[in-house]
C-alpha positions as CSV (number, residue, x, y, z in Angstrom):
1,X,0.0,0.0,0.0
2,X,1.5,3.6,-1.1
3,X,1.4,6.4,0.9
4,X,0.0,10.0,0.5
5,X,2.4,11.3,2.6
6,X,6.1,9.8,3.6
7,X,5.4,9.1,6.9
8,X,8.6,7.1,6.9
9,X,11.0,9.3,5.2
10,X,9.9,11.6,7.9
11,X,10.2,9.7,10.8
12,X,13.5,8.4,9.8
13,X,15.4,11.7,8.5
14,X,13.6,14.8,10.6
15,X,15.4,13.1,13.6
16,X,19.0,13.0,11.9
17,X,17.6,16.4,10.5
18,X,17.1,17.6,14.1
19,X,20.1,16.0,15.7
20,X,22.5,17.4,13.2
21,X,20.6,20.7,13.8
22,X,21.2,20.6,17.7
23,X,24.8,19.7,17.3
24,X,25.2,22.8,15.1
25,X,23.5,24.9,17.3
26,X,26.2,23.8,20.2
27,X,26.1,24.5,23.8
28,X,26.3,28.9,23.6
29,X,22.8,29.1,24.9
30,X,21.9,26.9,27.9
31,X,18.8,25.3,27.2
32,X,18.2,25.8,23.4
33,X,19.9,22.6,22.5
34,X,18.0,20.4,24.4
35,X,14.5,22.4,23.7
36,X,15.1,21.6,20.2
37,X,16.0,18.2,20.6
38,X,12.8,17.7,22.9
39,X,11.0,19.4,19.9
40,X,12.6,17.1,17.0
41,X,11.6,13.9,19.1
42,X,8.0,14.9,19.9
43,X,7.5,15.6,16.3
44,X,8.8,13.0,15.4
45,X,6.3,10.7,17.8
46,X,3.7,12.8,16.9
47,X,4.1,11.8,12.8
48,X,5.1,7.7,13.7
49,X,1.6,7.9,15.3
50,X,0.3,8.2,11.6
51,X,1.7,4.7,11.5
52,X,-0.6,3.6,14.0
53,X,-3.6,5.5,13.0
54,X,-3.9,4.6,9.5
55,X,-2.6,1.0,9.6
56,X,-4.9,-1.2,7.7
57,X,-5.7,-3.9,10.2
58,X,-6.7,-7.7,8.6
59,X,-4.0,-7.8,5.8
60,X,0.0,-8.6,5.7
61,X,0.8,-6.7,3.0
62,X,3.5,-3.8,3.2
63,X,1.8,-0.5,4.0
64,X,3.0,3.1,4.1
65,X,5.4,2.5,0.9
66,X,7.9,4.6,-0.7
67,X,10.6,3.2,-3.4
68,X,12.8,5.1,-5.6
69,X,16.0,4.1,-7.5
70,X,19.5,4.4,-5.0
71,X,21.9,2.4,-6.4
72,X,21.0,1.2,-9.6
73,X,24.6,-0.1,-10.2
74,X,23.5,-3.8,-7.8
75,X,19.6,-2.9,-7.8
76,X,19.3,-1.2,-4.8
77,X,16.0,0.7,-3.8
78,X,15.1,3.3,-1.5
79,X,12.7,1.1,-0.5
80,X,10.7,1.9,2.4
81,X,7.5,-0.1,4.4
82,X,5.9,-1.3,7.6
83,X,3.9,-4.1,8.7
84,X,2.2,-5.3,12.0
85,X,5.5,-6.9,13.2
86,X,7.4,-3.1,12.5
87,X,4.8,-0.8,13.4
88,X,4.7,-1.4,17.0
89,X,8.4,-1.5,17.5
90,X,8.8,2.0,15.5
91,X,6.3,4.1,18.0
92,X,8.1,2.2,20.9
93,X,11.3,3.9,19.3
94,X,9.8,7.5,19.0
95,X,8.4,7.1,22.1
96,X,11.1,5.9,24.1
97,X,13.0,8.4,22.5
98,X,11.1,11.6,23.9
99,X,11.3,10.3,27.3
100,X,15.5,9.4,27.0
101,X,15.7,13.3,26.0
102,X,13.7,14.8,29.2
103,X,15.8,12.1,31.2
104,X,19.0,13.5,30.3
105,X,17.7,17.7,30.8
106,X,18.9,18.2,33.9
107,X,21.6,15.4,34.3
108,X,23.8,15.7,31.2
109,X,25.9,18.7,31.8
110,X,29.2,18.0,29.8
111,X,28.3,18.6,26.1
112,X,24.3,18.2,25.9
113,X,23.7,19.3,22.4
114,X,26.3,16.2,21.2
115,X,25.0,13.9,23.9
116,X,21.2,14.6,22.2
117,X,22.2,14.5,18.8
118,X,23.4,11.4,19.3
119,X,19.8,10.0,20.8
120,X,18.2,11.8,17.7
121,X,20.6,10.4,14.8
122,X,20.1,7.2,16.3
123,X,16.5,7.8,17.0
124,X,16.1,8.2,12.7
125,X,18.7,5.1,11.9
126,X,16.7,2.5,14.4
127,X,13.5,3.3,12.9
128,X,15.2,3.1,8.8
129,X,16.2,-0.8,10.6
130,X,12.5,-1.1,10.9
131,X,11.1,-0.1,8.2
132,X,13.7,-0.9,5.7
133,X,12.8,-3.2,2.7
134,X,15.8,-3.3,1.0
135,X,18.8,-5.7,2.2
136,X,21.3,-3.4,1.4
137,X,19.4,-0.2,3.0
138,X,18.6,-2.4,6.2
139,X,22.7,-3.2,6.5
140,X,23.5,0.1,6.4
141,X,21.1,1.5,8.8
142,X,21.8,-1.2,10.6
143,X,25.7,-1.1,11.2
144,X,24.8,3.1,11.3
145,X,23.5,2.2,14.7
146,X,26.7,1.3,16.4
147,X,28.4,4.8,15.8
148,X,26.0,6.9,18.3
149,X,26.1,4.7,20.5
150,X,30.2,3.8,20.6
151,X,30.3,7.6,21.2
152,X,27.3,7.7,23.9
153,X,29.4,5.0,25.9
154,X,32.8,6.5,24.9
155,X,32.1,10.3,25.8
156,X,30.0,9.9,28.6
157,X,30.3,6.6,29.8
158,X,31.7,5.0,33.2
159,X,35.2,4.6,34.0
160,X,35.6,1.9,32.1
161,X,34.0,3.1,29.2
162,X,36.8,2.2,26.5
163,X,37.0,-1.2,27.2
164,X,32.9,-1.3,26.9
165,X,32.4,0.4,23.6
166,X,35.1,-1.9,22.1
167,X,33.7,-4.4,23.3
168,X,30.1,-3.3,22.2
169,X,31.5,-2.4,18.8
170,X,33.6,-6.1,18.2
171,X,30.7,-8.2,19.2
172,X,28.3,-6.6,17.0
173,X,30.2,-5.7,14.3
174,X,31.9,-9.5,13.9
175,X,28.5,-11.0,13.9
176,X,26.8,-8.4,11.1
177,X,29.7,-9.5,8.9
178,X,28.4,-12.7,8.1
179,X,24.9,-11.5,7.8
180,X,26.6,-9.3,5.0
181,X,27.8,-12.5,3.3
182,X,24.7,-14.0,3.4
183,X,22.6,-10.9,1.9
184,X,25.0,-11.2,-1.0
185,X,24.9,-15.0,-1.8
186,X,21.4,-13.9,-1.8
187,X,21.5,-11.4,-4.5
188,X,23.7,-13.5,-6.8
189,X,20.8,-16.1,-6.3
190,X,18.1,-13.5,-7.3
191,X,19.0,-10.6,-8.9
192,X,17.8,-8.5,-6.3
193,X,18.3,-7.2,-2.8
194,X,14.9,-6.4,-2.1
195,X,13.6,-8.8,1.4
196,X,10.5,-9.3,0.2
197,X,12.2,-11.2,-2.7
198,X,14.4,-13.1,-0.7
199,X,11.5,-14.6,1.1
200,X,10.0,-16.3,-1.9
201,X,13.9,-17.2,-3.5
202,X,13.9,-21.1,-3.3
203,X,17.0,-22.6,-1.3
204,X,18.3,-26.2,-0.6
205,X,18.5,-27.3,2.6
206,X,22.7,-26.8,2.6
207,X,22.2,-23.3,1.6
208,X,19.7,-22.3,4.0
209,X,21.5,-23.8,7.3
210,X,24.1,-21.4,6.2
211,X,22.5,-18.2,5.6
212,X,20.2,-19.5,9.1
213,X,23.7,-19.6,10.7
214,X,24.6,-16.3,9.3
215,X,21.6,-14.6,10.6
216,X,21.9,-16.2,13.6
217,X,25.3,-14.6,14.1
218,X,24.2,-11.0,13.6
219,X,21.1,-11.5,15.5
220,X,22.2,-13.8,18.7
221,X,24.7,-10.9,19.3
222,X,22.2,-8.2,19.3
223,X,19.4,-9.6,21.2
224,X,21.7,-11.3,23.1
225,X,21.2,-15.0,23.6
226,X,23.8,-17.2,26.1
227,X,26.6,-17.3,25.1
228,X,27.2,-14.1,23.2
229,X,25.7,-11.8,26.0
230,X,28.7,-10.6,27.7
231,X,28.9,-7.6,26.2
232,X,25.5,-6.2,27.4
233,X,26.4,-6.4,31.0
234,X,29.6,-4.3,30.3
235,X,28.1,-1.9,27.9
236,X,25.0,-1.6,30.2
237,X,26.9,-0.8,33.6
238,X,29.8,1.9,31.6
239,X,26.6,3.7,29.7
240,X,24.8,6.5,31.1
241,X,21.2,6.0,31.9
242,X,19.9,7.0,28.1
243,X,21.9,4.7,26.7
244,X,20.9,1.9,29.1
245,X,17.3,2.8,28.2
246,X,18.0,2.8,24.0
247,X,20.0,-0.5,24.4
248,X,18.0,-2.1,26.2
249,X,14.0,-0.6,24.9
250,X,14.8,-0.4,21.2
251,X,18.7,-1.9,20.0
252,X,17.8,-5.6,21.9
253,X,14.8,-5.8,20.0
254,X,16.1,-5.5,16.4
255,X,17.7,-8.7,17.1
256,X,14.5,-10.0,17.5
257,X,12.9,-8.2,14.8
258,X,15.9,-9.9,12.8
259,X,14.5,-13.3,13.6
260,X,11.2,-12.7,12.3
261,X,12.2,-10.6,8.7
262,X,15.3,-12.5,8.1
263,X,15.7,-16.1,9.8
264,X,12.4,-17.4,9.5
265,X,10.4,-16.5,6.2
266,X,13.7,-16.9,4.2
267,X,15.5,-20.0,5.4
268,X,12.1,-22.0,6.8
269,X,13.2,-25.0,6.5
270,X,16.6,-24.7,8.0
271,X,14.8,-23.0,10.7
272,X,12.8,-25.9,11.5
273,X,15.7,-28.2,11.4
274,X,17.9,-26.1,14.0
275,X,14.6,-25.1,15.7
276,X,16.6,-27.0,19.1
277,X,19.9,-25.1,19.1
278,X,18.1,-21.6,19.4
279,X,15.3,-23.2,21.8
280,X,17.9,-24.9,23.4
281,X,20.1,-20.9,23.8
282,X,16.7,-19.8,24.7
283,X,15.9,-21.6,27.6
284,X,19.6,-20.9,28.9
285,X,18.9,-17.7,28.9
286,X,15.7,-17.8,30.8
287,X,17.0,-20.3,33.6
288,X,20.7,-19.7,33.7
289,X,21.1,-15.9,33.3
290,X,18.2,-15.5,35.9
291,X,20.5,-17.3,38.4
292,X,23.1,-14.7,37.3
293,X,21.2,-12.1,37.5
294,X,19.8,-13.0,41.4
295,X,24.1,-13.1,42.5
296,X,24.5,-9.2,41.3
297,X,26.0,-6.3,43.6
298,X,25.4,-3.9,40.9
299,X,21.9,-2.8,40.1
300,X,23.1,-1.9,36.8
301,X,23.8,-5.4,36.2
302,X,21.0,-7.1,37.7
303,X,18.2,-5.6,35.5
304,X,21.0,-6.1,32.5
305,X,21.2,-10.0,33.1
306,X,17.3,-10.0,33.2
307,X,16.9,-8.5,30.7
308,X,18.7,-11.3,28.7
309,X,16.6,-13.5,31.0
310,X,13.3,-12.3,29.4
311,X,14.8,-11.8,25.5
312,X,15.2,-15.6,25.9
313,X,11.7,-15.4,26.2
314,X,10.9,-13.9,23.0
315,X,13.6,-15.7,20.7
316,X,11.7,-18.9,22.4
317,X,8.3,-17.9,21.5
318,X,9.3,-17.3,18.1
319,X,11.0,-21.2,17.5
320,X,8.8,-23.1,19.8
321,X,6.1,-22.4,16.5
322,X,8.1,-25.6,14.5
323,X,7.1,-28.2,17.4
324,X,3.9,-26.8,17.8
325,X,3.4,-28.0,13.8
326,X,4.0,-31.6,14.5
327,X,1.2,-31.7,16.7
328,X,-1.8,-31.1,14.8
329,X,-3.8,-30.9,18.2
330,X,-1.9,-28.0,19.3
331,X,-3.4,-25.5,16.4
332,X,-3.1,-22.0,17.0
333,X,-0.5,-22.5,19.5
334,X,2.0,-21.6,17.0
335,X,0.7,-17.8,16.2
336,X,-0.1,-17.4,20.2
337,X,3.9,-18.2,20.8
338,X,4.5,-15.5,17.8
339,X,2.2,-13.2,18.8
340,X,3.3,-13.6,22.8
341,X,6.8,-12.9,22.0
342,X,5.9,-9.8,20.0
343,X,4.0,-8.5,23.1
344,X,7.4,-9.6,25.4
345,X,9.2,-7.3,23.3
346,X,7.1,-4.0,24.0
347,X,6.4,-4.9,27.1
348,X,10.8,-5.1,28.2
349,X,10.8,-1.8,26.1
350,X,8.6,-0.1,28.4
351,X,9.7,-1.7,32.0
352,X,13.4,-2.2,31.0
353,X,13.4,1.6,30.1
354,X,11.8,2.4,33.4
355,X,14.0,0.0,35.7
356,X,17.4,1.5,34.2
357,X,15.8,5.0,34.8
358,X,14.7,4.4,38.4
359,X,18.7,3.4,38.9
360,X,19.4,6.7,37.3
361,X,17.6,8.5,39.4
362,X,19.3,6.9,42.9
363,X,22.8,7.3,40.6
364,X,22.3,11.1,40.1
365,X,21.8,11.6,43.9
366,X,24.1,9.2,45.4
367,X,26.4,8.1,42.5
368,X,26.4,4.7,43.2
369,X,24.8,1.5,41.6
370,X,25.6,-0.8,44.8
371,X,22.5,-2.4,46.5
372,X,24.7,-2.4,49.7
373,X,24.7,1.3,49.4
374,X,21.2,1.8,49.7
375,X,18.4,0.6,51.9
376,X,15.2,2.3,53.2
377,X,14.5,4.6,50.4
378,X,10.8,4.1,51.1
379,X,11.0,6.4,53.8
380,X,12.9,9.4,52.2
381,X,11.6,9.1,48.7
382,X,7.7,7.6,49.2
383,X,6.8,8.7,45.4
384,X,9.6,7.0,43.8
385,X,10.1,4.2,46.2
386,X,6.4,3.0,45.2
387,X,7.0,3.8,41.5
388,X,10.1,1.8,41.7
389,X,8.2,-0.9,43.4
390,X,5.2,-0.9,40.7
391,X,8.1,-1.1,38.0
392,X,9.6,-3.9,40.1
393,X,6.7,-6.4,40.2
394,X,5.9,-5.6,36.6
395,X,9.4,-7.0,35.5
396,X,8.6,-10.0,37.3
397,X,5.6,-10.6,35.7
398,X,3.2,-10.0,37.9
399,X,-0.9,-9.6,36.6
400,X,-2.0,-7.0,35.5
401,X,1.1,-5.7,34.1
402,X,2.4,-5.9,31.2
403,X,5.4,-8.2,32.0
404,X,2.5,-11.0,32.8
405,X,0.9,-11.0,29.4
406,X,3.6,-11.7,26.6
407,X,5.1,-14.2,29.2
408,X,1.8,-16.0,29.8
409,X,1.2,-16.0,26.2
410,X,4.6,-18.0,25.1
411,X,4.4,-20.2,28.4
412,X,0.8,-21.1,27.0
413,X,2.2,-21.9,23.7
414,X,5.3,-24.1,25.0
415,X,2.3,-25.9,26.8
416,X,1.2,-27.1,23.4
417,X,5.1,-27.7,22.1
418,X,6.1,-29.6,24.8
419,X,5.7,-29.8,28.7
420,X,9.4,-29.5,29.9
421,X,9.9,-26.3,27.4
422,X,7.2,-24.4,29.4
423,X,8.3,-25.7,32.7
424,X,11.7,-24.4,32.1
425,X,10.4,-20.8,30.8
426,X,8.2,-21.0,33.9
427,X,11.0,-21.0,36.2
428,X,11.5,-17.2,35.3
429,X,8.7,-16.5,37.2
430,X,10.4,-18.0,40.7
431,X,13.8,-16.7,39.5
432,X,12.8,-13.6,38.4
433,X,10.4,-12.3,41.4
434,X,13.8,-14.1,43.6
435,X,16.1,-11.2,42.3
436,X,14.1,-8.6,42.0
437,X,12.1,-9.1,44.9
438,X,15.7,-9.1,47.0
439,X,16.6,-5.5,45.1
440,X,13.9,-4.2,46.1
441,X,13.8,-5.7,49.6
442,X,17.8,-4.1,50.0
443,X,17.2,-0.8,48.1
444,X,13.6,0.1,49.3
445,X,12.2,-1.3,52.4
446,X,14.1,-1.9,55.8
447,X,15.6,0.9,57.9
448,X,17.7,3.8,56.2
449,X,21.1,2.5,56.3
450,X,23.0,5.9,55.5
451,X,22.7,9.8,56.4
452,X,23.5,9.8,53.0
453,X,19.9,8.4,52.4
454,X,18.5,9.9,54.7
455,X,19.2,13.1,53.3
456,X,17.5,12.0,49.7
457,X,15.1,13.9,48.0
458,X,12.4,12.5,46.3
459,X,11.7,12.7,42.3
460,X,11.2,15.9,40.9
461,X,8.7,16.6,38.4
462,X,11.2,16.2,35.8
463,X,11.7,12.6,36.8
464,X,8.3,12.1,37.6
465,X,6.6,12.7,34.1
466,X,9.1,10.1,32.2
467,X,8.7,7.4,35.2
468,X,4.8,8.2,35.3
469,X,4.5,8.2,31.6
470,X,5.6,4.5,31.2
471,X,4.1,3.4,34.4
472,X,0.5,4.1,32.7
473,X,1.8,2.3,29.8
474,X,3.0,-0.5,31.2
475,X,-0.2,-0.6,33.0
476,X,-1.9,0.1,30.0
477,X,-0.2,-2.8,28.1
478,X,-0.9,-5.4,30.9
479,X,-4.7,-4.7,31.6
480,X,-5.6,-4.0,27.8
481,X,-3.3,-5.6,25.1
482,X,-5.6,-6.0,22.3
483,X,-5.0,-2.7,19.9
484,X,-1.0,-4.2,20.1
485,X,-2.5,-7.7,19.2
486,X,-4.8,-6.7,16.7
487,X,-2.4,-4.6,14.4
488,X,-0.1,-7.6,14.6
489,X,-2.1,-10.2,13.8
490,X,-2.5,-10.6,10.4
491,X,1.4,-9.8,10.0
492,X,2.2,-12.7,12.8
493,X,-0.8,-15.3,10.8
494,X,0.7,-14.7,7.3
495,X,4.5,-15.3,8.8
496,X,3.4,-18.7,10.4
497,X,1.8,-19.8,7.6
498,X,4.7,-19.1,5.4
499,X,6.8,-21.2,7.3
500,X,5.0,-24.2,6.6
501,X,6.0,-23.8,2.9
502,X,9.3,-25.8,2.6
503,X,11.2,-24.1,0.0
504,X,13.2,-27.7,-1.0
505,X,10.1,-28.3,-3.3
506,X,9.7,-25.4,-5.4
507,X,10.2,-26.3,-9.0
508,X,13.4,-24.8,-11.4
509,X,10.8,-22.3,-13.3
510,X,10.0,-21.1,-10.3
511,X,13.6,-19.5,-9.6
512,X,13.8,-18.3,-13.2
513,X,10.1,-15.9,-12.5
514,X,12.3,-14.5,-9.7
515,X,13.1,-10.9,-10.1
């Protein structure tokens, strides 16, 4: 479906517009850069919401489309389009992106107009990832990602901020490399680098385990599964609290998004056959990196290992589908494990984003992320304390919130793949109300440990608006999730029924009516 108006152009170049804009304007004037920025990103919200309000519900077909000629040279388009798997994620990334920039107003004193460029340039390359329908446009959006946020980290990072953003930049860089590879074997098989294109392009079995593995490269780093996770923990802790929130609200999630445009309508049936090893990384993550997270001093790093925790979660949802197909019993088990894993990767945007900014609000007063430093905050901060407490519960899934529903939904769907893969995802819920229940327990409740605390002061307005803006939506999310279900849908049916298709039996003329 065309569009009237480029909604996406828009939303991805009036925020590298703006953040080039700000960084001109530099830091002369106190207080134009960052009303500027704040203007750029609620703009930009305010036109992604188009997105939302004219999507076409009940079809899978592309919408809001633009495509022009780039690089005619290899067949390249400027070629542009959402569906109901991209929609959802690129408001989460407008929205998210507003509340990083009122975060960081008061905070950010060294060199704010570069610190909120670098949100806003990032902001316009995260949603081009999204919406980008053309291989080579996707990779270079998506490697564009890593350069605002290797300077984030580097400039105004942690002590040990070198060795994170090298680290950051390694990881993710070495796995997109073969992912690269891949898109090009592609294009000599096809003619063409256009996704939509690659997801009808027949491929043996051989040459789909391949390209699976190459994906599975790019996209294990950036979610991150066990055992390619070790750089989020570092990158996490060294990051100031807006890049905690963009890494782990919007960058985790392109990995996942990467599963679900890439892995599984292209390579179906090599998906099917290694359907174990990622299920297999999945539940890892769940069981394992929850007991890692319950052993952390740093809170930093606590919320960072769940946060793996629950990814493992939606990279399970999205594989447990090829079990649930040998059991004809189990039907529509498949698009509920989809569909829940979708709703799991909102749902972390919103409480992930709040739990690293509630740990950037204690920071900014007491500049520490130790749980031994703390205790009794209840008492000096009341708001935040039970604002931290709400957030809290919700990322450990409690009803009612909207940590409960996308977890529910792919525990219900391992049901119907097999009993021990939902027993083992259910262990999250023991693990994960054990650590955060004992953060909370050391950080909020119990008598004030320090004078230090006891001379806090509670959140400001400032801080009050971001953490009360995502508190009504993860509220929001948890008690009412069917407008986020509903513009998926059709999107998540027409993906799990293209899997089914084994591509091993289409016939030679079929290849040659490729573009």
């Amino acid at each position: 479906m065309q569009s009237a108006i480029p909604v996406l152009s828009l939303s991805i170049w009036l925020p590298i517009i703006g953040g080039l804009f700000v960084l001109a304007s530099g830091d002369k004037v106190p207080g134009i850069s960052r009303w500027t920025a704040l203007g750029f990103a609620i703009l930009t919200f305010l036109i992604s919401l188009l997105l939302w309000t004219g999507f076409e519900t009940g079809t899978a077909q592309m919408q809001f489309v633009e495509r022009a000629p780039w690089i005619p040279g290899i067949n390249a388009w400027y070629h542009l389009g959402v569906d109901g798997i991209s929609t959802p994620l690129i408001v989460l990334t407008t929205f998210i992106t507003i509340l990083v920039v009122i975060a960081g107003w008061e905070v950010i004193q060294y060199k704010p107009s570069q610190y909120l460029a670098a949100f806003l340039i990032m902001e316009g390359v995260m949603v081009g990832v999204f919406s980008a329908l053309d291989a080579v446009l996707f990779y270079v959006f998506w490697e564009a990602m890593l350069i605002p946020m290797f300077i984030i980290i580097g400039v105004w990072g942690g002590p040990n901020r070198v060795y994170a953003t090298i680290k950051f930049f390694l990881y993710t860089f070495f796995g997109s490399v073969f992912m690269l590879v891949a898109l090009i074997y592609m294009y000599f098989k096809s003619g063409s680098y256009s996704i939509l294109d690659f997801q009808q392009l027949p491929l043996s079995l051989t040459e789909q385990v391949w390209i699976f593995l190459a994906f599975l490269a790019a996209f294990a780093v950036k979610v991150p599964m066990w055992p390619v996770h070790t750089w989020l923990p570092d990158a996490h802790v060294e990051a100031p609290t807006g890049g905690s929130v963009i890494l782990a609200a919007i960058m985790l999630k392109i990995g996942g998004y990467g599963f679900l445009r890439f892995s599984l309508p292209i390579t179906p049936d090599a998906s099917a056959t290694l359907d174990w090893l990622v299920i297999t990384l999945s539940l890892i993550a769940v069981v394992y990196i929850g007991f890692v997270a319950l052993v952390q001093q740093d809170m930093k790093k606590l919320i960072a290992y769940s946060s793996i925790a629950h990814m493992g979660f939606v990279t399970l949802g999205f594989f447990i589908v090829f079990a649930i197909f040998n059991r004809p019993e189990a039907e529509g088990g498949a698009v509920l494990g989809m569909a829940g894993g979708m709703v799991q990767m909102i749902s972390h945007g919103f409480i992930s984003a709040a739990m690293f900014l509630c740990v950037g609000v204690l920071y900014d007063r007491l500049h520490s992320r130790e749980i031994s430093a703390y205790g009794g905050v209840i008492h000096t901060m009341p708001v935040f304390g039970a604002l931290m407490v709400f957030f809290a519960m919700a990322n450990a899934g409690l009803p009612g919130t909207s940590g409960f529903v996308g977890e529910f939904m792919v525990i219900l769907a391992s049901f119907q793949a097999d009993f021990w893969y939902a027993f083992l995802a259910a262990t999250t819920l023991i693990v994960g109300a054990a650590y955060t229940l004992w953060m909370v327990k050391r950080v909020v409740y119990g008598p004030v440990t320090s004078d230090k605390v006891a001379g806090l002061q509670d959140a400001n307005g400032r801080e009050l608006l971001v953490l009360g803006t995502l508190a009504v939506a993860v509220l929001a999310l948890g008690v009412w999730p069917e407008p986020l279900v509903e513009v998926m849908d059709a999107s998540i049916q027409h993906l799990t029924q293209h899997i089914t298709v084994s591509k091993l039996a289409v016939a030679p003329a079929a290849v040659a009516a490729l573009p």
